[in-house]
Short mmCIF file of C-alpha atoms in Angstrom, two decimals:
data_model
loop_
_atom_site.label_atom_id
_atom_site.label_comp_id
_atom_site.label_asym_id
_atom_site.label_seq_id
_atom_site.Cartn_x
_atom_site.Cartn_y
_atom_site.Cartn_z
CA MET N 15 -21.42 -32.34 -41.53
CA THR N 16 -19.78 -34.93 -39.23
CA ARG N 17 -20.03 -38.64 -39.74
CA SER N 18 -22.23 -39.05 -36.65
CA LYS N 19 -24.65 -36.46 -37.98
CA SER N 20 -24.82 -38.35 -41.28
CA VAL N 21 -25.78 -41.54 -39.42
CA LEU N 22 -28.47 -39.68 -37.51
CA SER N 23 -29.85 -38.14 -40.69
CA LEU N 24 -30.03 -41.55 -42.36
CA LEU N 25 -31.83 -43.03 -39.36
CA ALA N 26 -34.24 -40.11 -39.17
CA ILE N 27 -35.26 -40.46 -42.81
CA ALA N 28 -35.60 -44.21 -42.45
CA ALA N 29 -37.72 -43.83 -39.31
CA SER N 30 -40.07 -41.44 -41.06
CA LEU N 31 -40.77 -44.11 -43.64
CA ALA N 32 -41.23 -46.95 -41.15
CA ALA N 33 -45.01 -46.91 -41.00
CA CYS N 34 -45.51 -47.20 -44.75
CA SER N 35 -42.31 -48.68 -46.15
CA PRO N 36 -42.82 -50.96 -49.13
CA ASP N 37 -40.86 -54.19 -49.36
CA PRO N 38 -37.10 -53.67 -49.81
CA GLU N 39 -37.09 -55.07 -53.35
CA SER N 40 -39.63 -52.44 -54.44
CA SER N 41 -37.64 -49.71 -52.72
CA PHE N 42 -34.47 -50.87 -54.48
CA ALA N 43 -36.27 -50.91 -57.82
CA ARG N 44 -37.59 -47.38 -57.26
CA GLY N 45 -34.10 -46.27 -56.21
CA GLN N 46 -32.52 -47.79 -59.33
CA GLU N 47 -35.12 -46.16 -61.57
CA ALA N 48 -34.68 -42.75 -59.94
CA PHE N 49 -30.89 -43.08 -60.11
CA ALA N 50 -31.04 -43.93 -63.81
CA GLN N 51 -33.11 -40.76 -64.33
CA HIS N 52 -30.60 -38.71 -62.30
CA ASP N 53 -33.29 -37.98 -59.72
CA TYR N 54 -30.86 -38.46 -56.86
CA ARG N 55 -33.00 -37.07 -54.07
CA THR N 56 -35.78 -39.56 -54.80
CA ALA N 57 -33.22 -42.34 -55.19
CA ARG N 58 -31.72 -41.56 -51.79
CA VAL N 59 -35.09 -41.73 -50.03
CA ALA N 60 -36.02 -45.02 -51.73
CA LEU N 61 -32.66 -46.65 -51.00
CA ILE N 62 -32.69 -45.63 -47.35
CA ALA N 63 -36.18 -47.11 -47.05
CA GLY N 64 -34.96 -50.37 -48.56
CA LEU N 65 -31.89 -50.51 -46.33
CA ARG N 66 -34.02 -50.18 -43.25
CA GLU N 67 -35.38 -53.65 -43.99
CA ARG N 68 -32.20 -55.03 -45.59
CA PRO N 69 -29.29 -53.23 -43.87
CA GLU N 70 -26.78 -55.75 -45.21
CA ASN N 71 -27.73 -55.42 -48.88
CA GLY N 72 -24.41 -54.48 -50.51
CA ASP N 73 -25.90 -53.48 -53.86
CA MET N 74 -28.23 -50.98 -52.18
CA LEU N 75 -25.42 -49.60 -50.03
CA ALA N 76 -23.20 -49.13 -53.10
CA MET N 77 -25.95 -47.34 -54.99
CA LEU N 78 -26.70 -45.18 -51.95
CA ALA N 79 -23.02 -44.17 -51.82
CA GLN N 80 -23.11 -43.29 -55.54
CA THR N 81 -26.28 -41.27 -54.96
CA GLN N 82 -24.78 -39.39 -52.04
CA ILE N 83 -21.69 -38.56 -54.10
CA ALA N 84 -23.90 -37.28 -56.92
CA LEU N 85 -25.61 -35.02 -54.35
CA GLY N 86 -22.26 -33.76 -53.06
CA ASP N 87 -22.66 -35.52 -49.71
CA GLY N 88 -19.17 -36.89 -49.12
CA GLU N 89 -19.78 -37.46 -45.42
CA GLY N 90 -22.89 -39.54 -46.04
CA ALA N 91 -21.12 -41.53 -48.76
CA VAL N 92 -18.28 -42.42 -46.38
CA VAL N 93 -20.82 -43.71 -43.84
CA SER N 94 -22.42 -45.92 -46.51
CA LEU N 95 -19.04 -47.16 -47.73
CA ASP N 96 -17.93 -47.95 -44.18
CA ARG N 97 -21.03 -50.12 -43.79
CA LEU N 98 -20.24 -51.77 -47.12
CA SER N 99 -16.66 -52.41 -46.07
CA ALA N 100 -17.86 -53.94 -42.80
CA LEU N 101 -19.69 -56.52 -44.93
CA GLY N 102 -16.36 -57.48 -46.48
CA ASP N 103 -17.26 -55.99 -49.87
CA ASP N 104 -14.12 -54.15 -50.99
CA ARG N 105 -14.39 -54.25 -54.77
CA PRO N 106 -12.20 -51.81 -56.80
CA GLU N 107 -15.21 -49.74 -57.87
CA HIS N 108 -16.06 -49.20 -54.22
CA ALA N 109 -12.53 -47.98 -53.56
CA ILE N 110 -13.00 -45.43 -56.35
CA LEU N 111 -16.28 -44.34 -54.76
CA ARG N 112 -14.44 -43.84 -51.48
CA GLY N 113 -11.86 -41.73 -53.28
CA GLU N 114 -14.68 -39.60 -54.73
CA ALA N 115 -16.22 -39.20 -51.29
CA GLU N 116 -12.91 -38.18 -49.71
CA ILE N 117 -12.36 -35.57 -52.43
CA LEU N 118 -15.79 -34.13 -51.65
CA ARG N 119 -14.71 -33.93 -48.01
CA GLY N 120 -11.46 -32.19 -49.00
CA ARG N 121 -9.34 -35.08 -47.70
CA TYR N 122 -7.01 -35.59 -50.62
CA GLU N 123 -4.42 -37.81 -48.98
CA GLU N 124 -7.18 -40.19 -47.88
CA ALA N 125 -8.57 -40.10 -51.44
CA THR N 126 -5.20 -41.13 -52.87
CA ASN N 127 -4.81 -43.87 -50.28
CA ALA N 128 -8.27 -45.22 -51.12
CA VAL N 129 -7.25 -46.01 -54.72
CA GLU N 130 -3.66 -47.01 -54.08
CA GLY N 131 -2.55 -49.85 -56.34
CA LEU N 132 -5.60 -49.67 -58.62
CA ASP N 133 -4.70 -49.59 -62.32
CA LEU N 134 -8.02 -48.14 -63.48
CA ALA N 135 -8.91 -44.85 -65.18
CA GLY N 136 -11.31 -43.99 -62.37
CA ALA N 137 -8.45 -44.33 -59.88
CA ASP N 138 -6.20 -42.21 -62.12
CA ARG N 139 -8.83 -39.47 -62.00
CA ILE N 140 -8.87 -39.55 -58.19
CA ARG N 141 -5.08 -39.35 -58.12
CA ALA N 142 -5.01 -36.47 -60.61
CA LEU N 143 -7.61 -34.44 -58.70
CA SER N 144 -5.78 -35.01 -55.42
CA LEU N 145 -2.47 -33.93 -56.97
CA LEU N 146 -4.14 -30.83 -58.37
CA ALA N 147 -5.42 -29.93 -54.91
CA ALA N 148 -1.86 -30.30 -53.63
CA GLY N 149 -0.60 -27.96 -56.35
CA ASP N 150 1.47 -30.58 -58.22
CA ILE N 151 0.39 -29.69 -61.75
CA ASP N 152 2.96 -31.83 -63.58
CA ALA N 153 2.13 -34.96 -61.59
CA ALA N 154 -1.58 -34.33 -62.11
CA ALA N 155 -1.02 -34.06 -65.87
CA GLU N 156 0.85 -37.37 -65.79
CA ALA N 157 -1.98 -39.06 -63.87
CA PHE N 158 -4.56 -37.76 -66.35
CA ALA N 159 -2.44 -38.94 -69.29
CA THR N 160 -2.12 -42.38 -67.72
CA GLY N 161 -5.89 -42.58 -67.37
CA GLU N 162 -6.42 -41.52 -70.99
CA SER N 163 -4.09 -44.27 -72.17
CA ARG N 164 -6.08 -47.07 -70.50
CA SER N 165 -7.59 -49.61 -72.87
CA THR N 166 -11.15 -48.76 -71.78
CA PRO N 167 -11.99 -45.03 -72.17
CA ASP N 168 -13.48 -43.43 -69.06
CA ALA N 169 -15.80 -40.48 -69.76
CA ARG N 170 -15.42 -38.90 -66.32
CA LEU N 171 -11.63 -38.98 -66.47
CA LEU N 172 -11.61 -37.58 -70.00
CA ALA N 173 -14.05 -34.80 -69.01
CA SER N 174 -11.92 -33.85 -65.99
CA TYR N 175 -8.80 -33.98 -68.18
CA SER N 176 -10.53 -31.64 -70.65
CA ARG N 177 -11.23 -29.10 -67.90
CA PHE N 178 -7.62 -29.40 -66.75
CA GLU N 179 -6.23 -28.67 -70.22
CA LEU N 180 -8.68 -25.81 -70.69
CA ALA N 181 -7.45 -24.26 -67.44
CA ARG N 182 -3.91 -24.58 -68.80
CA GLY N 183 -4.94 -22.71 -71.95
CA ASP N 184 -4.83 -25.57 -74.45
CA LYS N 185 -8.29 -25.20 -76.01
CA GLU N 186 -7.61 -27.60 -78.87
CA ARG N 187 -6.51 -30.39 -76.54
CA ALA N 188 -9.47 -29.67 -74.24
CA ALA N 189 -11.88 -29.89 -77.18
CA ASN N 190 -10.43 -33.22 -78.32
CA LEU N 191 -10.71 -34.67 -74.81
CA ALA N 192 -14.31 -33.50 -74.40
CA ALA N 193 -15.22 -35.07 -77.75
CA LYS N 194 -13.47 -38.26 -76.73
CA ALA N 195 -15.45 -38.30 -73.47
CA LEU N 196 -18.72 -38.05 -75.40
CA ARG N 197 -17.67 -40.86 -77.72
CA ALA N 198 -16.89 -42.99 -74.68
CA GLU N 199 -20.30 -42.29 -73.09
CA ASP N 200 -22.89 -40.15 -74.83
CA THR N 201 -24.99 -40.02 -71.65
CA SER N 202 -22.21 -38.58 -69.50
CA ILE N 203 -23.23 -35.31 -67.91
CA ASP N 204 -19.56 -34.61 -67.12
CA ALA N 205 -18.73 -34.87 -70.82
CA TYR N 206 -21.46 -32.41 -71.80
CA LEU N 207 -20.41 -29.94 -69.12
CA ALA N 208 -16.80 -30.13 -70.31
CA SER N 209 -17.95 -29.61 -73.91
CA ALA N 210 -19.95 -26.56 -72.86
CA LEU N 211 -16.90 -25.00 -71.19
CA VAL N 212 -14.78 -25.60 -74.28
CA SER N 213 -17.41 -24.00 -76.52
CA ARG N 214 -17.65 -20.97 -74.25
CA SER N 215 -13.87 -20.56 -74.28
CA ARG N 216 -14.05 -20.45 -78.08
CA SER N 217 -16.95 -17.98 -78.07
CA LYS N 218 -19.26 -20.60 -79.61
CA LEU N 219 -22.26 -19.75 -77.49
CA PRO N 220 -25.00 -21.70 -79.36
CA ALA N 221 -22.87 -24.85 -79.11
CA ALA N 222 -22.34 -24.24 -75.39
CA LEU N 223 -26.08 -23.78 -74.91
CA ARG N 224 -26.79 -27.07 -76.69
CA SER N 225 -24.32 -28.88 -74.41
CA TYR N 226 -25.89 -27.44 -71.27
CA GLU N 227 -29.34 -28.41 -72.51
CA LYS N 228 -28.11 -31.94 -73.20
CA ALA N 229 -26.76 -32.10 -69.66
CA LEU N 230 -30.05 -30.85 -68.26
CA GLY N 231 -31.90 -33.43 -70.31
CA LEU N 232 -29.91 -36.05 -68.41
CA HIS N 233 -30.11 -34.33 -65.03
CA PRO N 234 -32.62 -31.44 -64.87
CA ALA N 235 -31.60 -30.46 -61.33
CA ASN N 236 -27.85 -30.21 -62.01
CA PHE N 237 -26.70 -26.88 -60.56
CA GLU N 238 -23.63 -26.36 -62.77
CA ALA N 239 -25.64 -26.98 -65.93
CA ARG N 240 -28.41 -24.59 -64.89
CA LEU N 241 -25.93 -21.89 -63.91
CA GLY N 242 -23.95 -22.37 -67.13
CA LYS N 243 -27.12 -22.17 -69.20
CA ALA N 244 -28.13 -18.94 -67.44
CA GLN N 245 -24.69 -17.43 -68.05
CA VAL N 246 -24.78 -18.33 -71.74
CA LEU N 247 -28.31 -16.97 -72.16
CA VAL N 248 -27.17 -13.64 -70.70
CA GLU N 249 -24.12 -13.63 -72.99
CA MET N 250 -26.40 -14.38 -75.93
CA GLU N 251 -28.59 -11.43 -74.89
CA ASP N 252 -31.60 -13.70 -74.46
CA PHE N 253 -32.63 -11.86 -71.32
CA GLN N 254 -36.24 -12.99 -71.45
CA SER N 255 -35.20 -16.64 -71.15
CA ALA N 256 -32.44 -15.89 -68.65
CA LYS N 257 -34.49 -13.97 -66.09
CA PRO N 258 -36.68 -16.79 -64.72
CA LEU N 259 -33.73 -19.19 -64.59
CA VAL N 260 -31.58 -16.65 -62.74
CA GLY N 261 -34.47 -16.01 -60.35
CA GLU N 262 -34.75 -19.73 -59.54
CA LEU N 263 -31.00 -20.05 -59.00
CA ALA N 264 -30.92 -16.97 -56.74
CA LYS N 265 -33.58 -18.49 -54.48
CA GLU N 266 -31.66 -21.75 -54.32
CA ALA N 267 -28.20 -20.23 -53.72
CA PRO N 268 -28.60 -16.61 -52.55
CA GLU N 269 -24.93 -16.29 -51.59
CA ASN N 270 -23.51 -17.47 -54.91
CA ARG N 271 -21.44 -14.66 -56.44
CA SER N 272 -21.81 -15.94 -60.02
CA ILE N 273 -25.58 -15.76 -59.68
CA GLU N 274 -25.43 -12.32 -58.10
CA LEU N 275 -23.32 -11.12 -61.01
CA LEU N 276 -25.99 -12.40 -63.40
CA ARG N 277 -28.64 -10.54 -61.41
CA ALA N 278 -26.52 -7.40 -61.66
CA LYS N 279 -26.11 -7.81 -65.43
CA LEU N 280 -29.85 -8.16 -65.86
CA ALA N 281 -30.43 -5.03 -63.78
CA ALA N 282 -27.80 -3.14 -65.82
CA ARG N 283 -29.58 -4.25 -68.97
CA ASP N 284 -32.70 -2.51 -67.62
CA GLY N 285 -30.66 0.59 -66.74
CA ASP N 286 -31.31 0.09 -63.02
CA TRP N 287 -27.84 1.01 -61.79
CA ALA N 288 -29.05 1.55 -58.23
CA GLN N 289 -30.13 -2.08 -58.13
CA VAL N 290 -26.77 -3.16 -59.57
CA ARG N 291 -25.05 -1.33 -56.72
CA ASP N 292 -27.43 -2.76 -54.13
CA ILE N 293 -26.88 -6.31 -55.38
CA LEU N 294 -23.09 -6.05 -55.40
CA GLN N 295 -22.41 -3.74 -52.47
CA ARG N 296 -22.10 -6.53 -49.92
CA TYR N 297 -19.29 -8.06 -51.99
CA GLU N 298 -17.17 -4.89 -51.89
CA PRO N 299 -14.53 -6.42 -49.56
CA GLU N 300 -14.20 -9.39 -51.94
CA MET N 301 -13.94 -7.49 -55.23
CA ASP N 302 -10.29 -8.49 -55.76
CA GLU N 303 -11.37 -12.13 -56.03
CA SER N 304 -13.88 -11.51 -58.82
CA PRO N 305 -13.01 -9.18 -61.73
CA GLY N 306 -16.54 -9.55 -63.09
CA LEU N 307 -18.12 -8.26 -59.88
CA ARG N 308 -15.57 -5.45 -59.67
CA LEU N 309 -16.21 -4.30 -63.23
CA ALA N 310 -19.99 -4.33 -62.82
CA TYR N 311 -19.80 -2.50 -59.48
CA GLY N 312 -17.39 0.10 -60.86
CA GLU N 313 -19.63 0.80 -63.85
CA ALA N 314 -22.62 1.16 -61.53
CA GLN N 315 -20.74 3.71 -59.41
CA LEU N 316 -19.88 5.68 -62.55
CA GLU N 317 -23.44 5.64 -63.89
CA LEU N 318 -24.78 6.75 -60.49
CA GLY N 319 -22.47 9.78 -60.44
CA TYR N 320 -19.63 8.56 -58.22
CA PRO N 321 -16.62 8.72 -60.58
CA VAL N 322 -13.96 8.75 -57.84
CA GLN N 323 -15.32 5.51 -56.36
CA ALA N 324 -15.52 4.07 -59.87
CA LEU N 325 -11.87 4.92 -60.54
CA ALA N 326 -10.77 3.21 -57.33
CA LEU N 327 -12.31 0.02 -58.67
CA LEU N 328 -11.58 0.27 -62.39
CA GLN N 329 -8.16 1.94 -62.69
CA PRO N 330 -6.23 -1.00 -61.12
CA MET N 331 -8.04 -3.36 -63.50
CA LEU N 332 -6.95 -1.28 -66.51
CA ASN N 333 -3.38 -1.09 -65.20
CA ALA N 334 -3.33 -4.90 -65.14
CA ASN N 335 -4.97 -5.32 -68.56
CA GLN N 336 -4.21 -2.49 -70.96
CA SER N 337 -5.89 -4.14 -73.96
CA GLN N 338 -9.47 -3.97 -72.61
CA ARG N 339 -11.04 -1.22 -74.72
CA GLU N 340 -14.43 -1.18 -73.00
CA LEU N 341 -12.71 -0.89 -69.63
CA ARG N 342 -10.51 1.92 -70.98
CA MET N 343 -13.62 3.81 -72.05
CA LEU N 344 -15.10 3.51 -68.56
CA VAL N 345 -11.89 4.72 -66.91
CA ALA N 346 -11.59 7.68 -69.30
CA ARG N 347 -15.23 8.61 -68.66
CA ALA N 348 -14.64 8.42 -64.92
CA HIS N 349 -11.60 10.72 -65.14
CA LEU N 350 -13.57 13.22 -67.23
CA ALA N 351 -16.56 13.10 -64.85
CA SER N 352 -14.25 13.72 -61.88
CA GLY N 353 -12.85 16.85 -63.55
CA ASN N 354 -9.51 15.41 -64.68
CA ALA N 355 -9.61 15.97 -68.43
CA ARG N 356 -5.87 15.44 -68.82
CA GLU N 357 -6.04 11.90 -67.38
CA ALA N 358 -9.15 11.24 -69.45
CA LEU N 359 -7.40 12.23 -72.68
CA ASP N 360 -4.23 10.32 -71.82
CA THR N 361 -6.32 7.23 -71.13
CA ILE N 362 -8.48 7.31 -74.25
CA GLU N 363 -5.78 8.50 -76.66
CA PHE N 364 -4.17 5.09 -76.33
CA VAL N 365 -6.89 3.80 -78.68
CA ALA N 366 -8.09 7.06 -80.29
CA ILE N 367 -4.81 7.40 -82.22
CA ARG N 368 -5.28 3.97 -83.80
CA PRO N 369 -6.66 3.64 -87.35
CA ASP N 370 -9.33 1.25 -86.04
CA ALA N 371 -10.58 3.72 -83.41
CA ARG N 372 -14.32 3.52 -82.82
CA ALA N 373 -16.65 6.50 -83.09
CA GLU N 374 -17.43 6.46 -79.36
CA GLU N 375 -13.70 6.42 -78.49
CA LEU N 376 -13.00 9.35 -80.81
CA SER N 377 -15.97 11.32 -79.48
CA LEU N 378 -14.75 10.86 -75.91
CA ALA N 379 -11.23 11.90 -76.92
CA SER N 380 -12.70 15.01 -78.58
CA GLU N 381 -14.68 15.86 -75.46
CA ALA N 382 -11.62 15.50 -73.21
CA ALA N 383 -9.45 17.55 -75.59
CA LYS N 384 -12.08 20.27 -75.75
CA ALA N 385 -12.15 20.49 -71.95
CA LEU N 386 -8.38 21.07 -72.07
CA GLY N 387 -8.67 23.66 -74.86
CA SER N 388 -6.62 21.41 -77.14
CA PRO N 389 -6.81 21.71 -80.96
CA LYS N 390 -6.97 17.92 -81.03
CA ALA N 391 -10.67 18.20 -80.23
CA ALA N 392 -11.58 19.15 -83.80
CA GLU N 393 -9.35 16.43 -85.25
CA TYR N 394 -10.96 13.69 -83.15
CA ARG N 395 -14.45 15.02 -83.81
CA SER N 396 -13.81 14.93 -87.57
CA ARG N 397 -12.36 11.41 -87.45
CA ALA N 398 -15.40 10.14 -85.53
CA GLY N 399 -17.42 10.51 -88.72
CA GLU N 400 -14.82 8.96 -91.00
CA ILE N 401 -14.27 5.33 -91.91
CA THR N 402 -11.02 3.38 -92.25
CA PRO N 403 -10.41 -0.14 -93.61
CA GLN N 404 -9.03 -1.16 -90.21
CA TRP N 405 -12.14 -0.02 -88.38
CA VAL N 406 -14.44 -1.69 -90.92
CA GLY N 407 -12.52 -4.94 -90.62
CA GLY N 408 -12.70 -4.94 -86.85
CA GLU N 409 -16.37 -3.98 -86.73
CA LEU N 410 -17.29 -6.59 -89.34
CA ALA N 411 -15.50 -9.30 -87.38
CA LYS N 412 -17.32 -8.24 -84.23
CA ALA N 413 -20.68 -8.11 -86.01
CA ASP N 414 -20.24 -11.47 -87.73
CA GLN N 415 -19.27 -13.16 -84.47
CA ALA N 416 -22.30 -11.63 -82.74
CA LEU N 417 -24.49 -12.97 -85.56
CA ARG N 418 -23.02 -16.48 -85.18
CA ASN N 419 -23.61 -16.30 -81.43
CA ARG N 420 -27.20 -15.09 -81.89
CA GLN N 421 -26.40 -11.86 -80.06
CA TRP N 422 -28.90 -10.02 -82.18
CA GLU N 423 -28.71 -6.63 -80.45
CA SER N 424 -24.91 -6.50 -80.66
CA ALA N 425 -24.99 -7.59 -84.28
CA GLU N 426 -27.60 -4.93 -85.06
CA ALA N 427 -25.51 -2.21 -83.40
CA SER N 428 -22.31 -3.15 -85.24
CA TYR N 429 -23.89 -3.49 -88.69
CA GLU N 430 -25.73 -0.19 -88.21
CA ALA N 431 -22.47 1.50 -87.20
CA ILE N 432 -20.85 0.28 -90.43
CA LEU N 433 -23.72 1.63 -92.52
CA ASP N 434 -23.86 4.92 -90.59
CA ARG N 435 -20.14 5.68 -90.98
CA GLY N 436 -19.68 4.17 -94.44
CA ARG N 437 -20.39 5.79 -97.75
CA ALA N 438 -21.41 2.59 -99.61
CA ARG N 439 -24.38 0.35 -98.76
CA ASN N 440 -22.76 -3.09 -98.82
CA ALA N 441 -25.27 -5.80 -99.78
CA MET N 442 -24.12 -8.41 -97.24
CA VAL N 443 -24.07 -5.84 -94.43
CA LEU N 444 -27.63 -4.88 -95.36
CA ASN N 445 -28.61 -8.57 -95.49
CA ASN N 446 -27.06 -9.43 -92.14
CA LEU N 447 -28.56 -6.37 -90.48
CA ALA N 448 -31.94 -7.37 -91.89
CA TYR N 449 -31.56 -10.84 -90.44
CA ALA N 450 -30.54 -9.51 -87.01
CA LYS N 451 -33.51 -7.12 -86.96
CA SER N 452 -35.86 -9.91 -87.99
CA ARG N 453 -34.71 -11.96 -85.01
CA LEU N 454 -35.45 -8.97 -82.79
CA GLY N 455 -39.00 -8.84 -84.13
CA LYS N 456 -38.42 -5.72 -86.26
CA LYS N 457 -39.89 -7.31 -89.37
CA GLU N 458 -40.80 -4.18 -91.35
CA GLU N 459 -37.38 -2.57 -90.84
CA ALA N 460 -35.75 -5.87 -91.70
CA LEU N 461 -37.76 -6.28 -94.92
CA LYS N 462 -36.84 -2.81 -96.15
CA LEU N 463 -33.12 -3.56 -95.64
CA ALA N 464 -33.41 -7.02 -97.18
CA LEU N 465 -35.05 -5.67 -100.35
CA GLU N 466 -32.31 -3.02 -100.60
CA ALA N 467 -29.76 -5.85 -100.37
CA VAL N 468 -31.54 -7.75 -103.17
CA LYS N 469 -31.46 -4.65 -105.37
CA ALA N 470 -27.71 -4.33 -104.78
CA SER N 471 -26.99 -8.05 -105.31
CA PRO N 472 -29.90 -9.79 -107.10
CA GLU N 473 -28.02 -13.04 -107.82
CA ASN N 474 -26.91 -13.81 -104.27
CA ALA N 475 -28.80 -16.84 -102.92
CA SER N 476 -28.32 -15.94 -99.23
CA ILE N 477 -29.66 -12.43 -99.79
CA LEU N 478 -32.65 -13.75 -101.79
CA ASP N 479 -33.28 -16.30 -99.02
CA THR N 480 -33.43 -13.58 -96.33
CA ALA N 481 -35.68 -11.30 -98.35
CA GLY N 482 -37.94 -14.13 -99.54
CA THR N 483 -38.42 -15.45 -96.01
CA LEU N 484 -39.26 -11.97 -94.71
CA LEU N 485 -41.73 -11.38 -97.53
CA VAL N 486 -43.56 -14.59 -96.62
CA GLU N 487 -43.54 -13.69 -92.91
CA THR N 488 -44.91 -10.20 -93.56
CA GLY N 489 -47.75 -11.31 -95.84
CA SER N 490 -46.29 -11.08 -99.36
CA ARG N 491 -46.27 -14.83 -99.83
CA GLU N 492 -46.32 -15.04 -103.61
CA ARG N 493 -43.42 -12.65 -104.06
CA GLY N 494 -41.53 -14.35 -101.24
CA VAL N 495 -41.92 -17.81 -102.76
CA SER N 496 -40.65 -16.45 -106.08
CA MET N 497 -37.48 -15.14 -104.41
CA LEU N 498 -36.96 -18.38 -102.52
CA GLU N 499 -37.35 -20.34 -105.76
CA LYS N 500 -34.67 -18.20 -107.37
CA ALA N 501 -32.41 -18.73 -104.34
CA ALA N 502 -32.96 -22.50 -104.54
CA ALA N 503 -32.15 -22.48 -108.26
CA LEU N 504 -28.89 -20.62 -107.59
CA GLU N 505 -27.90 -23.04 -104.80
CA PRO N 506 -29.75 -26.32 -105.42
CA ASP N 507 -27.74 -28.17 -102.74
CA ASN N 508 -28.52 -25.67 -99.97
CA ALA N 509 -30.72 -27.67 -97.56
CA ARG N 510 -31.74 -24.64 -95.48
CA ILE N 511 -33.06 -22.74 -98.49
CA ALA N 512 -34.88 -25.88 -99.64
CA ARG N 513 -36.55 -26.27 -96.24
CA ARG N 514 -37.70 -22.65 -96.18
CA LEU N 515 -39.03 -22.88 -99.72
CA ALA N 516 -40.97 -26.04 -98.89
CA ALA N 517 -42.46 -24.37 -95.81
CA ALA N 518 -43.36 -21.22 -97.78
CA ARG N 519 -45.17 -23.26 -100.45
CA LYS N 520 -47.48 -24.89 -97.92
CA PRO N 521 -50.98 -23.38 -97.93
#
């Protein structure tokens, strides 16, 4: 958008309100209220209406510029700031607003010039972002550090600094900066968004979801927060909650590749691989720019019976990242489906020879070896039914993390795999599987497992808590309360058990 178009758009909106405009003070009040509620579209309309009657009101012009920046309208903000400057109002905070507007316009030199000489954290943030755009990472880091050292903490600078450190791989530093941003301003949407990104980088999905929801509580229309929430919901396997949100985002931004990838993941979840291909096909020339799109599209090609096309997409990804076991499985399957059993075996043996090899990896290795007439086929087939300490350790870690992240289906699959391959029925594995199944609505299956866990470990408070809660939920209230009472007696300081016992005792 050019500056002249921004002026015309402002005049057009103002003209449409001419016949029924309230007095400028009322418009300003409505604009302030909407701005405070992060309803920037309403604020913009109200402020433009007020400025029609009071075009020289500096406070309204400044708030309009802030509103336009919040809406991503750098061009419009520059127009408002030019009008403000013409009134002789060149306060430092207005210079920072101009820097923000110039960054939105991609004019980084002008952004730096706008805040030249200002010893404020907000100006340091503008300088850091401009230096980043110019590729001067070290100078950007220095500008961020200068801003952090200011006597008055600035939440926006600290949040941007957190994102910067996260991009550089320092998760601990990023987490500290995000926390510092929230301490500086607990109503900062930037701080919550930074916190969400840090939590996601640490695979703490429930914490990330809470941060996105906090951000949306401040600004329900914020696009980044809505997209982040949708991504986390898909990662957490809460597809029912994710689908309507992804649908809304797709209507709003139909060309957004991140949203299209979410649509593809939801279709893959339903086993609709043709839809996955249809969604992603138009991005085929751009696959190198998005590994996520490339992986999803390659898997769709494989599932639809086009292994050669799948290999063209997936093999280069594996060559660049040899440690990705799921990707290695896909590539090996594609080689086998295309008739190249030797390449399939060579690909999958990389992990099949390991003591922590998974059953599905060993089964694929056996299938490839059998196609080659190799005696290794029997060896791999036999090992697929065996259990090793290394495999158990890896699968337990994966299952426990899935449980913490509320990925109930993944947790269920991993705990069931441990029970299926193992000889012993570990009480905590039984308990955790029961809990995962209960969250999936499989109450009867869950209760059976939970009672087996109690039989194996009758003095474990966590196990008694799970079984007691399930008994209450499935209609055996008296027996459930008795188990919860025993759990509470074993761990009298456990607040969660106490809450569940109190709830179970209520008539």
